[in-house]
mmCIF file of C-alpha atoms and ligand atoms in Angstrom:
data_model
loop_
_atom_site.group_PDB
_atom_site.id
_atom_site.type_symbol
_atom_site.label_atom_id
_atom_site.label_comp_id
_atom_site.label_asym_id
_atom_site.label_seq_id
_atom_site.Cartn_x
_atom_site.Cartn_y
_atom_site.Cartn_z
ATOM 1 C CA MET A 1 -124.106 77.254 -12.939
ATOM 2 C CA ARG A 2 -125.159 74.650 -10.352
ATOM 3 C CA ILE A 3 -122.446 73.491 -7.994
ATOM 4 C CA GLY A 4 -122.510 70.573 -5.563
ATOM 5 C CA VAL A 5 -120.269 70.559 -2.505
ATOM 6 C CA LEU A 6 -119.364 67.811 -0.035
ATOM 7 C CA THR A 7 -117.022 67.249 2.906
ATOM 8 C CA SER A 8 -115.633 63.757 3.353
ATOM 9 C CA GLY A 9 -113.233 61.811 5.603
ATOM 10 C CA GLY A 10 -112.142 62.909 9.079
ATOM 11 C CA ASP A 11 -113.424 66.390 9.846
ATOM 12 C CA CYS A 12 -111.122 69.317 10.515
ATOM 13 C CA PRO A 13 -111.412 72.953 11.574
ATOM 14 C CA GLY A 14 -112.061 75.176 8.545
ATOM 15 C CA LEU A 15 -114.486 72.932 6.620
ATOM 16 C CA ASN A 16 -117.369 75.306 7.313
ATOM 17 C CA ALA A 17 -115.260 78.253 6.197
ATOM 18 C CA VAL A 18 -114.767 76.555 2.786
ATOM 19 C CA ILE A 19 -118.500 75.769 2.445
ATOM 20 C CA ARG A 20 -119.395 79.369 3.318
ATOM 21 C CA SER A 21 -116.833 80.731 0.881
ATOM 22 C CA VAL A 22 -118.053 78.486 -1.966
ATOM 23 C CA VAL A 23 -121.640 79.637 -1.382
ATOM 24 C CA HIS A 24 -120.702 83.330 -1.115
ATOM 25 C CA ARG A 25 -118.532 83.389 -4.227
ATOM 26 C CA ALA A 26 -120.926 81.236 -6.262
ATOM 27 C CA VAL A 27 -124.233 82.841 -5.245
ATOM 28 C CA VAL A 28 -123.249 86.483 -4.744
ATOM 29 C CA ASP A 29 -120.648 86.960 -7.457
ATOM 30 C CA HIS A 30 -121.731 84.453 -10.101
ATOM 31 C CA GLY A 31 -125.460 84.059 -9.475
ATOM 32 C CA ASP A 32 -124.995 80.277 -9.167
ATOM 33 C CA GLU A 33 -127.012 77.764 -7.188
ATOM 34 C CA VAL A 34 -125.277 75.517 -4.670
ATOM 35 C CA VAL A 35 -126.360 72.202 -3.172
ATOM 36 C CA GLY A 36 -124.606 70.411 -0.339
ATOM 37 C CA PHE A 37 -124.396 66.608 -0.176
ATOM 38 C CA HIS A 38 -124.838 65.108 3.274
ATOM 39 C CA ASP A 39 -122.098 63.018 4.924
ATOM 40 C CA GLY A 40 -119.538 63.157 2.146
ATOM 41 C CA TRP A 41 -119.531 60.655 -0.709
ATOM 42 C CA ARG A 42 -122.473 58.830 0.881
ATOM 43 C CA GLY A 43 -124.650 61.848 0.063
ATOM 44 C CA LEU A 44 -123.501 61.893 -3.547
ATOM 45 C CA LEU A 45 -123.949 58.129 -3.968
ATOM 46 C CA GLU A 46 -127.466 58.287 -2.513
ATOM 47 C CA GLY A 47 -128.468 61.689 -3.876
ATOM 48 C CA ASP A 48 -128.958 62.937 -0.298
ATOM 49 C CA HIS A 49 -128.595 66.711 -0.473
ATOM 50 C CA ARG A 50 -130.008 70.124 0.431
ATOM 51 C CA ARG A 51 -129.904 73.558 -1.130
ATOM 52 C CA LEU A 52 -127.283 75.900 0.323
ATOM 53 C CA ASP A 53 -128.201 79.576 0.224
ATOM 54 C CA LEU A 54 -126.633 82.571 1.949
ATOM 55 C CA GLU A 55 -128.878 82.120 4.983
ATOM 56 C CA SER A 56 -127.786 78.502 5.450
ATOM 57 C CA VAL A 57 -124.117 79.463 5.757
ATOM 58 C CA ALA A 58 -124.606 82.517 7.975
ATOM 59 C CA GLY A 59 -122.500 82.448 11.125
ATOM 60 C CA ILE A 60 -120.484 79.308 10.296
ATOM 61 C CA LEU A 61 -117.092 80.861 9.481
ATOM 62 C CA ALA A 62 -115.706 80.315 12.974
ATOM 63 C CA THR A 63 -117.422 77.030 13.791
ATOM 64 C CA GLY A 64 -115.683 73.657 13.894
ATOM 65 C CA GLY A 65 -116.923 70.471 12.241
ATOM 66 C CA THR A 66 -118.958 70.558 9.040
ATOM 67 C CA ILE A 67 -122.589 71.602 8.622
ATOM 68 C CA LEU A 68 -122.884 68.974 5.867
ATOM 69 C CA GLY A 69 -121.633 66.058 7.959
ATOM 70 C CA SER A 70 -118.874 63.699 6.921
ATOM 71 C CA SER A 71 -118.213 59.977 6.660
ATOM 72 C CA ARG A 72 -115.677 57.544 5.367
ATOM 73 C CA VAL A 73 -116.560 55.168 2.537
ATOM 74 C CA ARG A 74 -114.773 52.008 1.491
ATOM 75 C CA PRO A 75 -113.026 52.309 -1.916
ATOM 76 C CA GLU A 76 -115.191 49.543 -3.415
ATOM 77 C CA GLN A 77 -118.382 51.432 -2.426
ATOM 78 C CA LEU A 78 -117.214 54.257 -4.661
ATOM 79 C CA THR A 79 -116.072 52.095 -7.552
ATOM 80 C CA ASP A 80 -119.429 50.344 -7.519
ATOM 81 C CA GLY A 81 -121.230 53.673 -7.192
ATOM 82 C CA VAL A 82 -119.744 55.664 -10.066
ATOM 83 C CA GLU A 83 -122.806 55.302 -12.302
ATOM 84 C CA ARG A 84 -125.168 56.187 -9.431
ATOM 85 C CA ALA A 85 -123.096 59.294 -8.646
ATOM 86 C CA LYS A 86 -123.194 60.302 -12.312
ATOM 87 C CA GLY A 87 -126.950 59.787 -12.317
ATOM 88 C CA HIS A 88 -127.471 62.075 -9.301
ATOM 89 C CA VAL A 89 -125.199 64.750 -10.756
ATOM 90 C CA ALA A 90 -127.195 64.634 -14.005
ATOM 91 C CA ASP A 91 -130.595 64.616 -12.229
ATOM 92 C CA LEU A 92 -129.614 67.636 -10.130
ATOM 93 C CA GLY A 93 -128.253 69.414 -13.211
ATOM 94 C CA LEU A 94 -124.888 69.967 -11.544
ATOM 95 C CA ASP A 95 -122.095 71.522 -13.576
ATOM 96 C CA ALA A 96 -119.429 70.881 -10.932
ATOM 97 C CA VAL A 97 -118.833 69.052 -7.647
ATOM 98 C CA VAL A 98 -116.436 70.558 -5.109
ATOM 99 C CA ALA A 99 -115.035 67.718 -2.964
ATOM 100 C CA ILE A 100 -113.348 68.853 0.236
ATOM 101 C CA GLY A 101 -111.243 66.188 1.913
ATOM 102 C CA GLY A 102 -107.938 64.544 2.731
ATOM 103 C CA GLU A 103 -105.945 61.755 1.131
ATOM 104 C CA GLY A 104 -108.812 59.246 0.790
ATOM 105 C CA THR A 105 -111.332 61.816 -0.418
ATOM 106 C CA LEU A 106 -108.957 63.241 -2.999
ATOM 107 C CA LYS A 107 -108.185 59.744 -4.318
ATOM 108 C CA ALA A 108 -111.940 59.199 -4.647
ATOM 109 C CA ALA A 109 -112.255 62.603 -6.345
ATOM 110 C CA ARG A 110 -109.617 61.565 -8.828
ATOM 111 C CA LEU A 111 -111.390 58.269 -9.504
ATOM 112 C CA LEU A 112 -114.703 60.041 -10.153
ATOM 113 C CA SER A 113 -112.998 62.703 -12.225
ATOM 114 C CA ASP A 114 -111.326 60.030 -14.366
ATOM 115 C CA ALA A 115 -114.800 58.488 -14.770
ATOM 116 C CA GLY A 116 -116.021 61.770 -16.271
ATOM 117 C CA LEU A 117 -117.511 63.661 -13.324
ATOM 118 C CA PRO A 118 -116.752 67.405 -13.165
ATOM 119 C CA VAL A 119 -114.867 67.379 -9.844
ATOM 120 C CA VAL A 120 -112.734 70.099 -8.238
ATOM 121 C CA GLY A 121 -110.797 69.060 -5.112
ATOM 122 C CA VAL A 122 -110.067 71.114 -2.007
ATOM 123 C CA PRO A 123 -107.426 69.639 0.337
ATOM 124 C CA LYS A 124 -108.080 69.468 4.063
ATOM 125 C CA THR A 125 -106.504 67.564 6.922
ATOM 126 C CA ILE A 126 -105.008 68.355 10.282
ATOM 127 C CA ASP A 127 -102.172 65.959 9.330
ATOM 128 C CA ASN A 128 -100.827 68.356 6.634
ATOM 129 C CA ASP A 129 -99.773 65.345 4.566
ATOM 130 C CA ILE A 130 -101.190 66.247 1.146
ATOM 131 C CA ALA A 131 -98.525 66.675 -1.507
ATOM 132 C CA SER A 132 -98.767 69.587 -3.969
ATOM 133 C CA THR A 133 -99.910 72.099 -1.358
ATOM 134 C CA ASP A 134 -97.599 73.786 1.120
ATOM 135 C CA VAL A 135 -100.201 73.585 3.882
ATOM 136 C CA THR A 136 -103.686 72.181 4.439
ATOM 137 C CA PHE A 137 -106.186 74.088 6.576
ATOM 138 C CA GLY A 138 -106.862 72.492 9.955
ATOM 139 C CA PHE A 139 -103.176 71.891 10.554
ATOM 140 C CA ASP A 140 -102.514 75.265 12.167
ATOM 141 C CA THR A 141 -105.435 74.764 14.549
ATOM 142 C CA ALA A 142 -104.329 71.245 15.486
ATOM 143 C CA VAL A 143 -100.763 72.402 16.146
ATOM 144 C CA GLY A 144 -102.121 75.214 18.315
ATOM 145 C CA VAL A 145 -104.276 72.815 20.358
ATOM 146 C CA ALA A 146 -101.394 70.356 20.792
ATOM 147 C CA THR A 147 -98.957 73.121 21.747
ATOM 148 C CA ASP A 148 -101.363 74.497 24.334
ATOM 149 C CA ALA A 149 -101.784 70.997 25.776
ATOM 150 C CA LEU A 150 -98.004 70.479 25.910
ATOM 151 C CA ASP A 151 -97.496 73.798 27.703
ATOM 152 C CA ARG A 152 -100.059 72.736 30.291
ATOM 153 C CA LEU A 153 -98.658 69.233 30.654
ATOM 154 C CA LYS A 154 -95.179 70.590 31.368
ATOM 155 C CA THR A 155 -96.256 72.222 34.610
ATOM 156 C CA THR A 156 -98.016 69.170 35.989
ATOM 157 C CA ALA A 157 -95.189 66.865 34.816
ATOM 158 C CA GLU A 158 -92.691 68.987 36.725
ATOM 159 C CA SER A 159 -94.785 69.071 39.906
ATOM 160 C CA HIS A 160 -94.856 65.256 39.972
ATOM 161 C CA GLN A 161 -91.425 64.521 38.446
ATOM 162 C CA ARG A 162 -92.994 62.489 35.689
ATOM 163 C CA VAL A 163 -92.244 61.574 32.129
ATOM 164 C CA LEU A 164 -95.299 62.412 30.033
ATOM 165 C CA ILE A 165 -95.550 60.768 26.645
ATOM 166 C CA VAL A 166 -97.993 62.811 24.629
ATOM 167 C CA GLU A 167 -99.555 61.106 21.606
ATOM 168 C CA VAL A 168 -100.725 63.456 18.872
ATOM 169 C CA MET A 169 -102.487 62.625 15.591
ATOM 170 C CA GLY A 170 -100.491 61.818 12.490
ATOM 171 C CA ARG A 171 -101.270 58.530 10.848
ATOM 172 C CA HIS A 172 -98.451 58.479 8.275
ATOM 173 C CA THR A 173 -96.639 61.734 8.927
ATOM 174 C CA GLY A 174 -95.255 63.577 11.921
ATOM 175 C CA TRP A 175 -96.048 67.194 11.047
ATOM 176 C CA ILE A 176 -98.212 67.844 14.125
ATOM 177 C CA ALA A 177 -95.674 66.139 16.409
ATOM 178 C CA LEU A 178 -92.786 68.075 14.886
ATOM 179 C CA GLN A 179 -94.405 71.500 14.956
ATOM 180 C CA SER A 180 -96.099 71.260 18.355
ATOM 181 C CA GLY A 181 -93.052 69.586 19.897
ATOM 182 C CA MET A 182 -90.818 72.327 18.584
ATOM 183 C CA ALA A 183 -93.210 75.083 19.675
ATOM 184 C CA ALA A 184 -93.495 73.677 23.192
ATOM 185 C CA GLY A 185 -89.831 72.675 23.618
ATOM 186 C CA ALA A 186 -90.456 68.933 23.969
ATOM 187 C CA HIS A 187 -87.479 66.817 24.979
ATOM 188 C CA ALA A 188 -87.979 64.175 22.300
ATOM 189 C CA ILE A 189 -90.165 64.016 19.198
ATOM 190 C CA LEU A 190 -91.040 60.734 17.522
ATOM 191 C CA VAL A 191 -92.501 60.660 14.023
ATOM 192 C CA PRO A 192 -93.660 57.862 11.680
ATOM 193 C CA GLU A 193 -91.105 58.849 9.052
ATOM 194 C CA ARG A 194 -88.225 57.841 11.296
ATOM 195 C CA PRO A 195 -88.561 54.653 13.383
ATOM 196 C CA PHE A 196 -87.354 55.355 16.930
ATOM 197 C CA ASP A 197 -84.887 53.409 19.040
ATOM 198 C CA LEU A 198 -86.052 52.729 22.593
ATOM 199 C CA ASP A 199 -82.472 52.638 23.937
ATOM 200 C CA GLU A 200 -81.765 56.091 22.495
ATOM 201 C CA LEU A 201 -85.038 57.521 23.801
ATOM 202 C CA SER A 202 -84.424 56.056 27.215
ATOM 203 C CA ALA A 203 -80.872 57.502 27.233
ATOM 204 C CA VAL A 204 -82.105 61.001 26.290
ATOM 205 C CA VAL A 205 -84.760 61.019 29.013
ATOM 206 C CA GLY A 206 -82.393 59.410 31.538
ATOM 207 C CA ARG A 207 -79.695 62.047 30.887
ATOM 208 C CA ARG A 208 -82.228 64.759 31.543
ATOM 209 C CA PHE A 209 -83.076 63.419 34.993
ATOM 210 C CA ALA A 210 -79.370 62.756 35.699
ATOM 211 C CA ALA A 211 -78.710 66.440 34.950
ATOM 212 C CA GLY A 212 -81.123 67.382 37.707
ATOM 213 C CA LYS A 213 -84.222 68.121 35.631
ATOM 214 C CA ARG A 214 -87.459 67.082 37.254
ATOM 215 C CA PHE A 215 -89.580 66.056 34.266
ATOM 216 C CA ALA A 216 -89.539 65.137 30.589
ATOM 217 C CA ILE A 217 -92.015 65.549 27.763
ATOM 218 C CA VAL A 218 -91.951 63.179 24.804
ATOM 219 C CA VAL A 219 -94.223 63.947 21.823
ATOM 220 C CA VAL A 220 -95.077 60.966 19.672
ATOM 221 C CA ALA A 221 -97.176 60.818 16.516
ATOM 222 C CA GLU A 222 -99.796 58.049 16.715
ATOM 223 C CA GLY A 223 -98.253 56.325 13.671
ATOM 224 C CA ALA A 224 -94.668 56.265 15.014
ATOM 225 C CA LYS A 225 -93.043 52.825 15.271
ATOM 226 C CA PRO A 226 -89.915 51.447 16.925
ATOM 227 C CA ARG A 227 -86.918 50.521 14.835
ATOM 228 C CA ALA A 228 -87.088 46.777 14.060
ATOM 229 C CA GLY A 229 -85.837 44.796 17.041
ATOM 230 C CA SER A 230 -85.719 47.857 19.332
ATOM 231 C CA MET A 231 -88.748 46.832 21.435
ATOM 232 C CA GLU A 232 -91.723 44.523 21.375
ATOM 233 C CA PHE A 233 -94.560 46.406 19.768
ATOM 234 C CA GLU A 234 -98.228 45.542 19.543
ATOM 235 C CA THR A 235 -99.876 46.246 16.196
ATOM 236 C CA GLY A 236 -103.603 46.333 15.460
ATOM 237 C CA GLY A 237 -104.096 45.371 11.808
ATOM 238 C CA LEU A 238 -106.330 47.307 9.417
ATOM 239 C CA ASP A 239 -109.901 48.580 9.732
ATOM 240 C CA VAL A 240 -112.594 48.232 7.028
ATOM 241 C CA TYR A 241 -111.345 51.391 5.297
ATOM 242 C CA GLY A 242 -107.845 49.948 5.015
ATOM 243 C CA HIS A 243 -106.508 52.249 7.761
ATOM 244 C CA GLU A 244 -104.124 50.981 10.398
ATOM 245 C CA ARG A 245 -105.735 50.427 13.834
ATOM 246 C CA PHE A 246 -103.477 52.085 16.379
ATOM 247 C CA THR A 247 -102.783 50.269 19.629
ATOM 248 C CA GLY A 248 -101.394 53.216 21.620
ATOM 249 C CA VAL A 249 -97.722 53.924 21.042
ATOM 250 C CA ALA A 250 -97.667 56.349 24.026
ATOM 251 C CA ARG A 251 -99.085 53.692 26.344
ATOM 252 C CA GLN A 252 -96.490 51.156 25.243
ATOM 253 C CA LEU A 253 -93.659 53.670 25.584
ATOM 254 C CA ALA A 254 -94.789 54.724 29.060
ATOM 255 C CA VAL A 255 -94.590 51.114 30.282
ATOM 256 C CA GLU A 256 -91.108 50.654 28.836
ATOM 257 C CA LEU A 257 -89.662 53.986 30.007
ATOM 258 C CA GLU A 258 -90.994 53.560 33.527
ATOM 259 C CA ARG A 259 -89.492 50.067 33.688
ATOM 260 C CA ARG A 260 -86.109 51.207 32.398
ATOM 261 C CA LEU A 261 -85.750 54.549 34.186
ATOM 262 C CA GLY A 262 -87.608 53.939 37.425
ATOM 263 C CA LYS A 263 -89.417 57.237 36.865
ATOM 264 C CA GLU A 264 -93.170 57.508 36.773
ATOM 265 C CA ALA A 265 -94.195 57.675 33.101
ATOM 266 C CA ARG A 266 -97.744 58.388 31.916
ATOM 267 C CA PRO A 267 -99.304 58.378 28.440
ATOM 268 C CA VAL A 268 -101.517 61.310 27.404
ATOM 269 C CA ILE A 269 -103.529 60.810 24.225
ATOM 270 C CA LEU A 270 -104.780 64.093 22.790
ATOM 271 C CA GLY A 271 -106.987 62.407 20.173
ATOM 272 C CA HIS A 272 -109.916 64.178 18.558
ATOM 273 C CA VAL A 273 -109.598 67.327 20.644
ATOM 274 C CA GLN A 274 -107.024 68.311 17.998
ATOM 275 C CA ARG A 275 -109.731 68.198 15.328
ATOM 276 C CA GLY A 276 -112.585 69.898 17.117
ATOM 277 C CA GLY A 277 -113.591 73.473 17.751
ATOM 278 C CA THR A 278 -113.006 76.814 16.131
ATOM 279 C CA PRO A 279 -110.333 77.199 13.441
ATOM 280 C CA THR A 280 -107.465 79.663 13.913
ATOM 281 C CA ALA A 281 -107.431 82.879 11.876
ATOM 282 C CA TYR A 282 -104.810 81.295 9.581
ATOM 283 C CA ASP A 283 -107.035 78.291 8.854
ATOM 284 C CA ARG A 284 -110.137 80.454 8.324
ATOM 285 C CA VAL A 285 -108.272 82.551 5.762
ATOM 286 C CA LEU A 286 -106.752 79.572 3.919
ATOM 287 C CA ALA A 287 -110.096 77.749 3.870
ATOM 288 C CA THR A 288 -111.902 80.849 2.604
ATOM 289 C CA ARG A 289 -109.349 81.357 -0.162
ATOM 290 C CA PHE A 290 -109.590 77.675 -1.196
ATOM 291 C CA GLY A 291 -113.391 77.968 -1.428
ATOM 292 C CA TRP A 292 -113.173 81.114 -3.554
ATOM 293 C CA HIS A 293 -110.670 79.506 -5.934
ATOM 294 C CA ALA A 294 -112.633 76.252 -6.144
ATOM 295 C CA VAL A 295 -115.605 78.186 -7.540
ATOM 296 C CA GLU A 296 -113.317 79.947 -10.027
ATOM 297 C CA ALA A 297 -111.921 76.553 -11.055
ATOM 298 C CA ALA A 298 -115.469 75.273 -11.633
ATOM 299 C CA HIS A 299 -116.243 78.281 -13.849
ATOM 300 C CA ALA A 300 -112.993 77.756 -15.744
ATOM 301 C CA ARG A 301 -114.016 74.076 -16.139
ATOM 302 C CA ALA A 302 -110.688 73.110 -14.571
ATOM 303 C CA PHE A 303 -111.970 69.684 -13.558
ATOM 304 C CA GLY A 304 -109.674 67.037 -12.123
ATOM 305 C CA MET A 305 -107.782 69.854 -10.405
ATOM 306 C CA MET A 306 -107.294 70.759 -6.755
ATOM 307 C CA THR A 307 -106.723 74.095 -5.060
ATOM 308 C CA ALA A 308 -103.281 74.395 -3.457
ATOM 309 C CA LEU A 309 -101.212 76.909 -1.545
ATOM 310 C CA ARG A 310 -97.794 77.627 -3.046
ATOM 311 C CA GLY A 311 -95.945 80.271 -1.109
ATOM 312 C CA THR A 312 -98.596 82.907 -0.573
ATOM 313 C CA GLU A 313 -100.554 82.208 -3.765
ATOM 314 C CA ILE A 314 -103.457 79.852 -4.378
ATOM 315 C CA THR A 315 -102.987 77.805 -7.495
ATOM 316 C CA LEU A 316 -104.538 74.733 -9.152
ATOM 317 C CA VAL A 317 -102.731 71.395 -9.356
ATOM 318 C CA PRO A 318 -103.843 68.104 -10.944
ATOM 319 C CA LEU A 319 -105.591 65.764 -8.487
ATOM 320 C CA ALA A 320 -103.492 62.994 -10.005
ATOM 321 C CA ASP A 321 -100.287 64.652 -8.755
ATOM 322 C CA ALA A 322 -101.727 65.477 -5.349
ATOM 323 C CA VAL A 323 -102.605 61.866 -4.546
ATOM 324 C CA GLU A 324 -99.489 60.258 -5.974
ATOM 325 C CA ARG A 325 -97.562 60.368 -2.706
ATOM 326 C CA LEU A 326 -97.920 61.752 0.812
ATOM 327 C CA LYS A 327 -96.037 64.831 1.960
ATOM 328 C CA THR A 328 -93.796 63.441 4.688
ATOM 329 C CA VAL A 329 -91.494 65.308 7.080
ATOM 330 C CA PRO A 330 -88.157 65.601 5.235
ATOM 331 C CA PRO A 331 -85.106 64.285 7.159
ATOM 332 C CA GLU A 332 -83.459 67.735 7.261
ATOM 333 C CA ARG A 333 -86.343 69.013 9.358
ATOM 334 C CA TYR A 334 -85.437 66.616 12.207
ATOM 335 C CA THR A 335 -81.975 68.082 12.462
ATOM 336 C CA GLU A 336 -83.487 71.450 13.343
ATOM 337 C CA VAL A 337 -85.017 70.030 16.500
ATOM 338 C CA GLU A 338 -82.934 69.385 19.590
ATOM 339 C CA CYS A 339 -82.969 65.762 20.864
ATOM 340 C CA VAL A 340 -85.147 64.445 18.056
ATOM 341 C CA LEU A 341 -84.873 60.692 17.826
HETATM 342 O O1 F6P B 1 -106.540 62.066 8.845
HETATM 343 C C1 F6P B 1 -106.854 62.881 9.902
HETATM 344 C C2 F6P B 1 -106.924 62.098 11.170
HETATM 345 O O2 F6P B 1 -107.276 62.994 12.178
HETATM 346 C C3 F6P B 1 -105.652 61.300 11.523
HETATM 347 O O3 F6P B 1 -104.666 62.080 12.112
HETATM 348 C C4 F6P B 1 -106.201 60.240 12.433
HETATM 349 O O4 F6P B 1 -105.395 59.088 12.438
HETATM 350 C C5 F6P B 1 -107.520 59.942 11.821
HETATM 351 O O5 F6P B 1 -107.940 61.100 11.131
HETATM 352 C C6 F6P B 1 -108.562 59.528 12.830
HETATM 353 O O6 F6P B 1 -109.711 59.202 12.156
HETATM 354 P P1 F6P B 1 -111.066 58.772 12.849
HETATM 355 O O7 F6P B 1 -111.689 60.006 13.398
HETATM 356 O O8 F6P B 1 -111.866 58.193 11.754
HETATM 357 O O9 F6P B 1 -110.699 57.828 13.929
#
């Protein structure tokens, strides 16, 4: 068998572990050949690829990023490129394409699969927002990075009696905010799923100082928004990929809290540090298992399917189901966290 593999969308720790696992399982156990497309769907649309052998994946298990490169493509680039992609798959004699990516990539994978390409999906994203899988790799690493940052920020916040508003990634969902905030004992956690009320937030932080505490830590997901009418809020429209442009919720909150409470409030934006660097052991294992099962899916001709974690088992689920909706933080999870707004 000849298998193509690509990584697309925002990168995340564990991508290299999947690539390595695909190559190991395919080449060593099945005697397959593997090619990697460069920079995600762009590589497939342009036929830009290289052969991946055991040597080319040596030593990458613990490395961040992706040796194949990644990019985002606009939906219309893909729709217009279906025939070209089919042509490259045919020219290269590929029997399967393993597409590793998040929401956008998996939607594209579904589109190409519906158009007749033999695609197997592998879910990745630090946001952990893909439905049909309990967890995506990259998430554990991102939560670890954010938690470490929060632990560090607590000590400096206390020294200076400040409110630190820490913005973590999470475009549509607040999984990173929830988990890191809980792990670090944040005093308020704001997530996109539940619009926040500035009066309530201000009261929670104010009560803390009134009780004699010398600092407060607020964790906010980048996609969190105020409840309508709760505060003036700058929005940034959409970028060319149809993604919302964020204008800095932490920055806006810091201005408002400082004005209301008379306490120094500073925004801290963790940004891409959450996506870079070596994956945790958990993410390396999950990524390796996904790669192994993606190759098995290709051999079983289970196209249009995606690897998923259910409990402790890896299973296959239809791409169509996985992209139907996002996995958001359920309301009952907020109630487990003290002072969540
Ligand atoms: O989807 C993963 C993610 O890291 C989001 O949390 C974040 O909003 C987005 O990617 C950032 O993307 P980019 O690197 O293209 O700015």
